[in-house]
PDB file of C-alpha atoms in Angstrom:
ATOM      1  CA  UNK A 258      27.187  40.266 -93.931  1.00 52.00           C
ATOM      2  CA  UNK A 259      24.127  42.312 -92.909  1.00 57.00           C
ATOM      3  CA  UNK A 260      23.046  39.621 -90.453  1.00 65.00           C
ATOM      4  CA  UNK A 261      26.483  39.515 -88.856  1.00 70.00           C
ATOM      5  CA  UNK A 262      26.557  43.300 -88.556  1.00 68.00           C
ATOM      6  CA  UNK A 263      23.159  43.264 -86.846  1.00 71.00           C
ATOM      7  CA  UNK A 264      24.306  40.580 -84.403  1.00 79.00           C
ATOM      8  CA  UNK A 265      27.440  42.548 -83.626  1.00 81.00           C
ATOM      9  CA  UNK A 266      25.385  45.699 -83.092  1.00 80.00           C
ATOM     10  CA  UNK A 267      23.016  43.888 -80.714  1.00 86.00           C
ATOM     11  CA  UNK A 268      25.922  42.555 -78.677  1.00 90.00           C
ATOM     12  CA  UNK A 269      27.574  45.979 -78.535  1.00 93.00           C
ATOM     13  CA  UNK A 270      24.316  47.667 -77.523  1.00 92.00           C
ATOM     14  CA  UNK A 271      23.916  45.172 -74.673  1.00 94.00           C
ATOM     15  CA  UNK A 272      27.411  45.957 -73.379  1.00 96.00           C
ATOM     16  CA  UNK A 273      26.862  49.724 -73.616  1.00 96.00           C
ATOM     17  CA  UNK A 274      23.531  49.369 -71.801  1.00 95.00           C
ATOM     18  CA  UNK A 275      25.250  47.621 -68.890  1.00 96.00           C
ATOM     19  CA  UNK A 276      27.884  50.376 -68.766  1.00 97.00           C
ATOM     20  CA  UNK A 277      25.157  53.029 -68.884  1.00 96.00           C
ATOM     21  CA  UNK A 278      23.239  51.483 -65.966  1.00 97.00           C
ATOM     22  CA  UNK A 279      26.381  51.008 -63.892  1.00 97.00           C
ATOM     23  CA  UNK A 280      27.547  54.549 -64.581  1.00 97.00           C
ATOM     24  CA  UNK A 281      24.248  56.261 -63.781  1.00 97.00           C
ATOM     25  CA  UNK A 282      23.753  54.292 -60.562  1.00 97.00           C
ATOM     26  CA  UNK A 283      27.328  54.889 -59.421  1.00 98.00           C
ATOM     27  CA  UNK A 284      27.232  58.597 -60.280  1.00 98.00           C
ATOM     28  CA  UNK A 285      23.950  59.047 -58.458  1.00 98.00           C
ATOM     29  CA  UNK A 286      25.275  57.302 -55.359  1.00 98.00           C
ATOM     30  CA  UNK A 287      28.564  59.211 -55.380  1.00 98.00           C
ATOM     31  CA  UNK A 288      26.889  62.600 -55.767  1.00 97.00           C
ATOM     32  CA  UNK A 289      24.359  61.669 -53.048  1.00 97.00           C
ATOM     33  CA  UNK A 290      27.229  60.834 -50.702  1.00 97.00           C
ATOM     34  CA  UNK A 291      29.319  63.901 -51.484  1.00 97.00           C
ATOM     35  CA  UNK A 292      26.432  66.372 -51.298  1.00 96.00           C
ATOM     36  CA  UNK A 293      24.734  64.706 -48.336  1.00 96.00           C
ATOM     37  CA  UNK A 294      21.374  63.998 -49.962  1.00 96.00           C
ATOM     38  CA  UNK A 295      19.998  60.705 -51.242  1.00 96.00           C
ATOM     39  CA  UNK A 296      17.224  62.640 -52.983  1.00 96.00           C
ATOM     40  CA  UNK A 297      19.374  65.259 -54.693  1.00 96.00           C
ATOM     41  CA  UNK A 298      17.470  64.824 -57.967  1.00 95.00           C
ATOM     42  CA  UNK A 299      14.259  66.058 -56.371  1.00 92.00           C
ATOM     43  CA  UNK A 300      15.355  68.258 -53.462  1.00 93.00           C
ATOM     44  CA  UNK A 301      13.576  71.593 -53.347  1.00 87.00           C
ATOM     45  CA  UNK A 302      15.642  73.679 -53.593  1.00 88.00           C
ATOM     46  CA  UNK A 303      18.062  71.406 -55.406  1.00 88.00           C
ATOM     47  CA  UNK A 304      21.085  70.347 -53.371  1.00 91.00           C
ATOM     48  CA  UNK A 305      23.165  70.168 -56.541  1.00 92.00           C
ATOM     49  CA  UNK A 306      23.249  73.307 -58.667  1.00 92.00           C
ATOM     50  CA  UNK A 307      22.264  72.137 -62.141  1.00 95.00           C
ATOM     51  CA  UNK A 308      21.797  73.909 -65.450  1.00 95.00           C
ATOM     52  CA  UNK A 309      18.155  74.641 -66.435  1.00 96.00           C
ATOM     53  CA  UNK A 310      18.204  72.131 -69.309  1.00 95.00           C
ATOM     54  CA  UNK A 311      19.378  69.397 -66.922  1.00 96.00           C
ATOM     55  CA  UNK A 312      16.640  70.253 -64.436  1.00 96.00           C
ATOM     56  CA  UNK A 313      14.179  69.842 -67.309  1.00 97.00           C
ATOM     57  CA  UNK A 314      15.613  66.364 -67.993  1.00 97.00           C
ATOM     58  CA  UNK A 315      14.928  65.427 -64.370  1.00 97.00           C
ATOM     59  CA  UNK A 316      11.354  66.665 -64.716  1.00 97.00           C
ATOM     60  CA  UNK A 317      10.993  64.618 -67.901  1.00 97.00           C
ATOM     61  CA  UNK A 318      12.243  61.519 -66.052  1.00 97.00           C
ATOM     62  CA  UNK A 319       9.722  62.102 -63.261  1.00 97.00           C
ATOM     63  CA  UNK A 320       6.869  62.465 -65.758  1.00 97.00           C
ATOM     64  CA  UNK A 321       7.934  59.266 -67.519  1.00 97.00           C
ATOM     65  CA  UNK A 322       8.092  57.391 -64.213  1.00 97.00           C
ATOM     66  CA  UNK A 323       4.623  58.688 -63.324  1.00 97.00           C
ATOM     67  CA  UNK A 324       3.256  57.584 -66.698  1.00 97.00           C
ATOM     68  CA  UNK A 325       4.797  54.134 -66.212  1.00 97.00           C
ATOM     69  CA  UNK A 326       3.268  53.734 -62.756  1.00 97.00           C
ATOM     70  CA  UNK A 327      -0.093  55.045 -63.926  1.00 97.00           C
ATOM     71  CA  UNK A 328      -0.230  52.522 -66.760  1.00 97.00           C
ATOM     72  CA  UNK A 329       0.037  49.682 -64.222  1.00 97.00           C
ATOM     73  CA  UNK A 330      -2.891  50.832 -62.076  1.00 96.00           C
ATOM     74  CA  UNK A 331      -6.363  49.341 -62.295  1.00 97.00           C
ATOM     75  CA  UNK A 332      -9.217  51.565 -63.496  1.00 95.00           C
ATOM     76  CA  UNK A 333     -10.425  51.835 -59.911  1.00 96.00           C
ATOM     77  CA  UNK A 334      -7.015  52.931 -58.675  1.00 96.00           C
ATOM     78  CA  UNK A 335      -6.808  55.505 -61.445  1.00 96.00           C
ATOM     79  CA  UNK A 336     -10.176  56.978 -60.431  1.00 94.00           C
ATOM     80  CA  UNK A 337      -8.993  57.155 -56.803  1.00 95.00           C
ATOM     81  CA  UNK A 338      -6.305  59.598 -57.911  1.00 96.00           C
ATOM     82  CA  UNK A 339      -9.064  62.101 -58.744  1.00 95.00           C
ATOM     83  CA  UNK A 340      -9.491  62.739 -55.004  1.00 93.00           C
ATOM     84  CA  UNK A 341      -5.960  64.129 -54.836  1.00 94.00           C
ATOM     85  CA  UNK A 342      -5.815  65.679 -58.293  1.00 95.00           C
ATOM     86  CA  UNK A 343      -9.218  67.363 -58.111  1.00 94.00           C
ATOM     87  CA  UNK A 344     -10.222  67.772 -54.445  1.00 94.00           C
ATOM     88  CA  UNK A 345     -13.116  70.061 -55.441  1.00 92.00           C
ATOM     89  CA  UNK A 346     -14.333  67.418 -57.881  1.00 92.00           C
ATOM     90  CA  UNK A 347     -13.395  66.623 -61.458  1.00 94.00           C
ATOM     91  CA  UNK A 348     -14.303  69.628 -63.626  1.00 93.00           C
ATOM     92  CA  UNK A 349     -17.078  69.029 -66.117  1.00 91.00           C
ATOM     93  CA  UNK A 350     -16.056  68.820 -69.761  1.00 93.00           C
ATOM     94  CA  UNK A 351     -12.403  68.242 -68.779  1.00 94.00           C
ATOM     95  CA  UNK A 352     -10.236  66.972 -71.608  1.00 95.00           C
ATOM     96  CA  UNK A 353      -9.112  63.376 -71.219  1.00 94.00           C
ATOM     97  CA  UNK A 354      -5.461  64.429 -71.630  1.00 94.00           C
ATOM     98  CA  UNK A 355      -5.844  67.026 -68.846  1.00 95.00           C
ATOM     99  CA  UNK A 356      -7.543  64.472 -66.584  1.00 95.00           C
ATOM    100  CA  UNK A 357      -4.730  61.963 -67.109  1.00 95.00           C
ATOM    101  CA  UNK A 358      -2.035  64.584 -66.559  1.00 95.00           C
ATOM    102  CA  UNK A 359      -3.650  65.710 -63.328  1.00 96.00           C
ATOM    103  CA  UNK A 360      -3.892  62.152 -62.060  1.00 97.00           C
ATOM    104  CA  UNK A 361      -0.340  61.274 -63.009  1.00 97.00           C
ATOM    105  CA  UNK A 362       1.093  64.339 -61.288  1.00 96.00           C
ATOM    106  CA  UNK A 363      -0.228  63.092 -57.946  1.00 97.00           C
ATOM    107  CA  UNK A 364       1.781  59.865 -58.137  1.00 97.00           C
ATOM    108  CA  UNK A 365       4.801  59.940 -55.828  1.00 95.00           C
ATOM    109  CA  UNK A 366       7.961  58.613 -57.400  1.00 96.00           C
ATOM    110  CA  UNK A 367      10.929  57.130 -55.553  1.00 96.00           C
ATOM    111  CA  UNK A 368      14.389  58.477 -56.332  1.00 96.00           C
ATOM    112  CA  UNK A 369      15.433  55.096 -57.748  1.00 96.00           C
ATOM    113  CA  UNK A 370      12.586  55.196 -60.259  1.00 97.00           C
ATOM    114  CA  UNK A 371      13.678  58.656 -61.359  1.00 97.00           C
ATOM    115  CA  UNK A 372      17.257  57.436 -61.836  1.00 97.00           C
ATOM    116  CA  UNK A 373      15.958  54.529 -63.917  1.00 96.00           C
ATOM    117  CA  UNK A 374      14.115  56.950 -66.195  1.00 97.00           C
ATOM    118  CA  UNK A 375      16.983  59.348 -66.772  1.00 96.00           C
ATOM    119  CA  UNK A 376      18.800  59.049 -70.063  1.00 94.00           C
ATOM    120  CA  UNK A 377      22.483  58.571 -70.796  1.00 94.00           C
ATOM    121  CA  UNK A 378      22.357  62.101 -72.212  1.00 96.00           C
ATOM    122  CA  UNK A 379      21.522  63.435 -68.744  1.00 97.00           C
ATOM    123  CA  UNK A 380      24.468  61.679 -67.095  1.00 97.00           C
ATOM    124  CA  UNK A 381      26.955  62.512 -69.834  1.00 97.00           C
ATOM    125  CA  UNK A 382      26.223  66.168 -69.165  1.00 97.00           C
ATOM    126  CA  UNK A 383      28.099  65.866 -65.844  1.00 97.00           C
ATOM    127  CA  UNK A 384      31.330  65.467 -67.817  1.00 97.00           C
ATOM    128  CA  UNK A 385      30.786  68.786 -69.619  1.00 96.00           C
ATOM    129  CA  UNK A 386      33.173  71.711 -68.994  1.00 97.00           C
ATOM    130  CA  UNK A 387      30.530  73.761 -67.157  1.00 96.00           C
ATOM    131  CA  UNK A 388      30.317  71.092 -64.448  1.00 97.00           C
ATOM    132  CA  UNK A 389      34.058  70.713 -63.910  1.00 96.00           C
ATOM    133  CA  UNK A 390      34.369  72.972 -60.842  1.00 95.00           C
ATOM    134  CA  UNK A 391      31.161  72.053 -59.034  1.00 92.00           C
ATOM    135  CA  UNK A 392      30.608  68.399 -59.926  1.00 96.00           C
ATOM    136  CA  UNK A 393      33.681  66.834 -61.528  1.00 97.00           C
ATOM    137  CA  UNK A 394      36.223  68.010 -58.961  1.00 96.00           C
ATOM    138  CA  UNK A 395      33.981  67.506 -55.949  1.00 96.00           C
ATOM    139  CA  UNK A 396      32.327  64.223 -56.838  1.00 97.00           C
ATOM    140  CA  UNK A 397      32.282  62.750 -60.356  1.00 97.00           C
ATOM    141  CA  UNK A 398      36.074  62.368 -60.474  1.00 97.00           C
ATOM    142  CA  UNK A 399      35.803  59.803 -57.652  1.00 97.00           C
ATOM    143  CA  UNK A 400      33.989  57.464 -60.056  1.00 97.00           C
ATOM    144  CA  UNK A 401      37.119  57.608 -62.244  1.00 97.00           C
ATOM    145  CA  UNK A 402      39.804  57.722 -59.520  1.00 96.00           C
ATOM    146  CA  UNK A 403      42.843  57.188 -61.747  1.00 94.00           C
ATOM    147  CA  UNK A 404      44.767  60.378 -60.911  1.00 92.00           C
ATOM    148  CA  UNK A 405      46.126  60.741 -64.429  1.00 93.00           C
ATOM    149  CA  UNK A 406      42.648  61.136 -65.925  1.00 95.00           C
ATOM    150  CA  UNK A 407      41.214  64.545 -66.651  1.00 97.00           C
ATOM    151  CA  UNK A 408      37.544  65.338 -67.112  1.00 97.00           C
ATOM    152  CA  UNK A 409      38.043  65.764 -70.865  1.00 97.00           C
ATOM    153  CA  UNK A 410      39.639  62.296 -71.111  1.00 96.00           C
ATOM    154  CA  UNK A 411      36.531  60.652 -69.691  1.00 97.00           C
ATOM    155  CA  UNK A 412      34.123  62.945 -71.519  1.00 98.00           C
ATOM    156  CA  UNK A 413      35.415  61.855 -74.923  1.00 98.00           C
ATOM    157  CA  UNK A 414      34.655  58.200 -74.199  1.00 98.00           C
ATOM    158  CA  UNK A 415      31.275  58.820 -72.567  1.00 98.00           C
ATOM    159  CA  UNK A 416      30.319  60.887 -75.606  1.00 98.00           C
ATOM    160  CA  UNK A 417      31.455  58.097 -77.929  1.00 97.00           C
ATOM    161  CA  UNK A 418      29.347  55.530 -76.081  1.00 97.00           C
ATOM    162  CA  UNK A 419      26.367  57.903 -76.193  1.00 97.00           C
ATOM    163  CA  UNK A 420      26.689  58.358 -79.963  1.00 96.00           C
ATOM    164  CA  UNK A 421      27.198  54.641 -80.562  1.00 96.00           C
ATOM    165  CA  UNK A 422      24.186  53.749 -78.442  1.00 94.00           C
ATOM    166  CA  UNK A 423      21.996  56.157 -80.406  1.00 93.00           C
ATOM    167  CA  UNK A 424      23.228  54.817 -83.738  1.00 92.00           C
ATOM    168  CA  UNK A 425      22.563  51.228 -82.687  1.00 91.00           C
ATOM    169  CA  UNK A 426      19.144  52.131 -81.266  1.00 88.00           C
ATOM    170  CA  UNK A 427      18.277  53.484 -84.719  1.00 87.00           C
ATOM    171  CA  UNK A 428      19.579  50.303 -86.377  1.00 84.00           C
ATOM    172  CA  UNK A 429      22.543  52.042 -87.967  1.00 86.00           C
ATOM    173  CA  UNK A 430      25.318  49.513 -88.695  1.00 83.00           C
ATOM    174  CA  UNK A 431      28.564  49.994 -86.778  1.00 85.00           C
ATOM    175  CA  UNK A 432      31.747  48.825 -88.444  1.00 83.00           C
ATOM    176  CA  UNK A 433      35.203  50.059 -89.441  1.00 89.00           C
ATOM    177  CA  UNK A 434      36.384  53.198 -87.622  1.00 93.00           C
ATOM    178  CA  UNK A 435      33.056  53.584 -85.808  1.00 91.00           C
ATOM    179  CA  UNK A 436      33.359  50.088 -84.387  1.00 92.00           C
ATOM    180  CA  UNK A 437      36.989  50.653 -83.398  1.00 95.00           C
ATOM    181  CA  UNK A 438      36.178  53.900 -81.587  1.00 96.00           C
ATOM    182  CA  UNK A 439      33.236  52.289 -79.812  1.00 96.00           C
ATOM    183  CA  UNK A 440      35.390  49.332 -78.783  1.00 95.00           C
ATOM    184  CA  UNK A 441      38.105  51.664 -77.495  1.00 97.00           C
ATOM    185  CA  UNK A 442      35.559  53.517 -75.377  1.00 97.00           C
ATOM    186  CA  UNK A 443      34.141  50.282 -73.956  1.00 97.00           C
ATOM    187  CA  UNK A 444      37.683  49.228 -73.037  1.00 96.00           C
ATOM    188  CA  UNK A 445      38.352  52.628 -71.478  1.00 97.00           C
ATOM    189  CA  UNK A 446      35.305  52.287 -69.244  1.00 96.00           C
ATOM    190  CA  UNK A 447      36.193  48.736 -68.258  1.00 94.00           C
ATOM    191  CA  UNK A 448      39.706  49.818 -67.277  1.00 95.00           C
ATOM    192  CA  UNK A 449      38.931  53.112 -65.599  1.00 96.00           C
ATOM    193  CA  UNK A 450      35.451  52.967 -64.103  1.00 96.00           C
ATOM    194  CA  UNK A 451      35.937  52.813 -60.315  1.00 94.00           C
ATOM    195  CA  UNK A 452      39.582  51.832 -60.837  1.00 92.00           C
ATOM    196  CA  UNK A 453      42.776  53.540 -59.737  1.00 87.00           C
ATOM    197  CA  UNK A 454      45.005  51.523 -62.038  1.00 75.00           C
ATOM    198  CA  UNK A 455      46.232  53.270 -65.179  1.00 59.00           C
ATOM    199  CA  UNK A 456      44.567  52.186 -68.391  1.00 50.00           C
ATOM    200  CA  UNK A 457      46.634  50.580 -71.141  1.00 49.00           C
TER     201      UNK A 457
END
């Protein structure tokens, strides 16, 4: 029974991951189109007015992308970053963590890499009530074009997928009512994501 539950959880996590990737990429593209900026995540000042905690999530995604890129550099390439990070020369007695941080901050990150490092939590925030007037009505609604759907209708299912994903990522078994709710939310997304037809 435990083995079957684990297999089911793995399959469900794979499906939710595909939905997550499709949703974040589609939302990013739609907002970029509607606000006229392909780099709206990093515009200065921001093209899209976001809450401070969501701006922090973008900064976290940038830092993660920089860390990922830094880890793939050779030692020589890493040392070359010192010229940009410390143009007056690397300070003596600098902490290793400070040196690495300074180097990583000089790495330029493409918008697509930032999108790839954002979390489902970041994107689910765009279905929150505070974003209804400025994001849902202007842009996000177009990703769920069924006219009968309200923001709250979509938010419930995105939230359910977020919770299920976190449970599965922590190896919590999903069965019974939890499995039914997760399955319903997967079905909702399959029916309504980029679709004008009414869901069953």
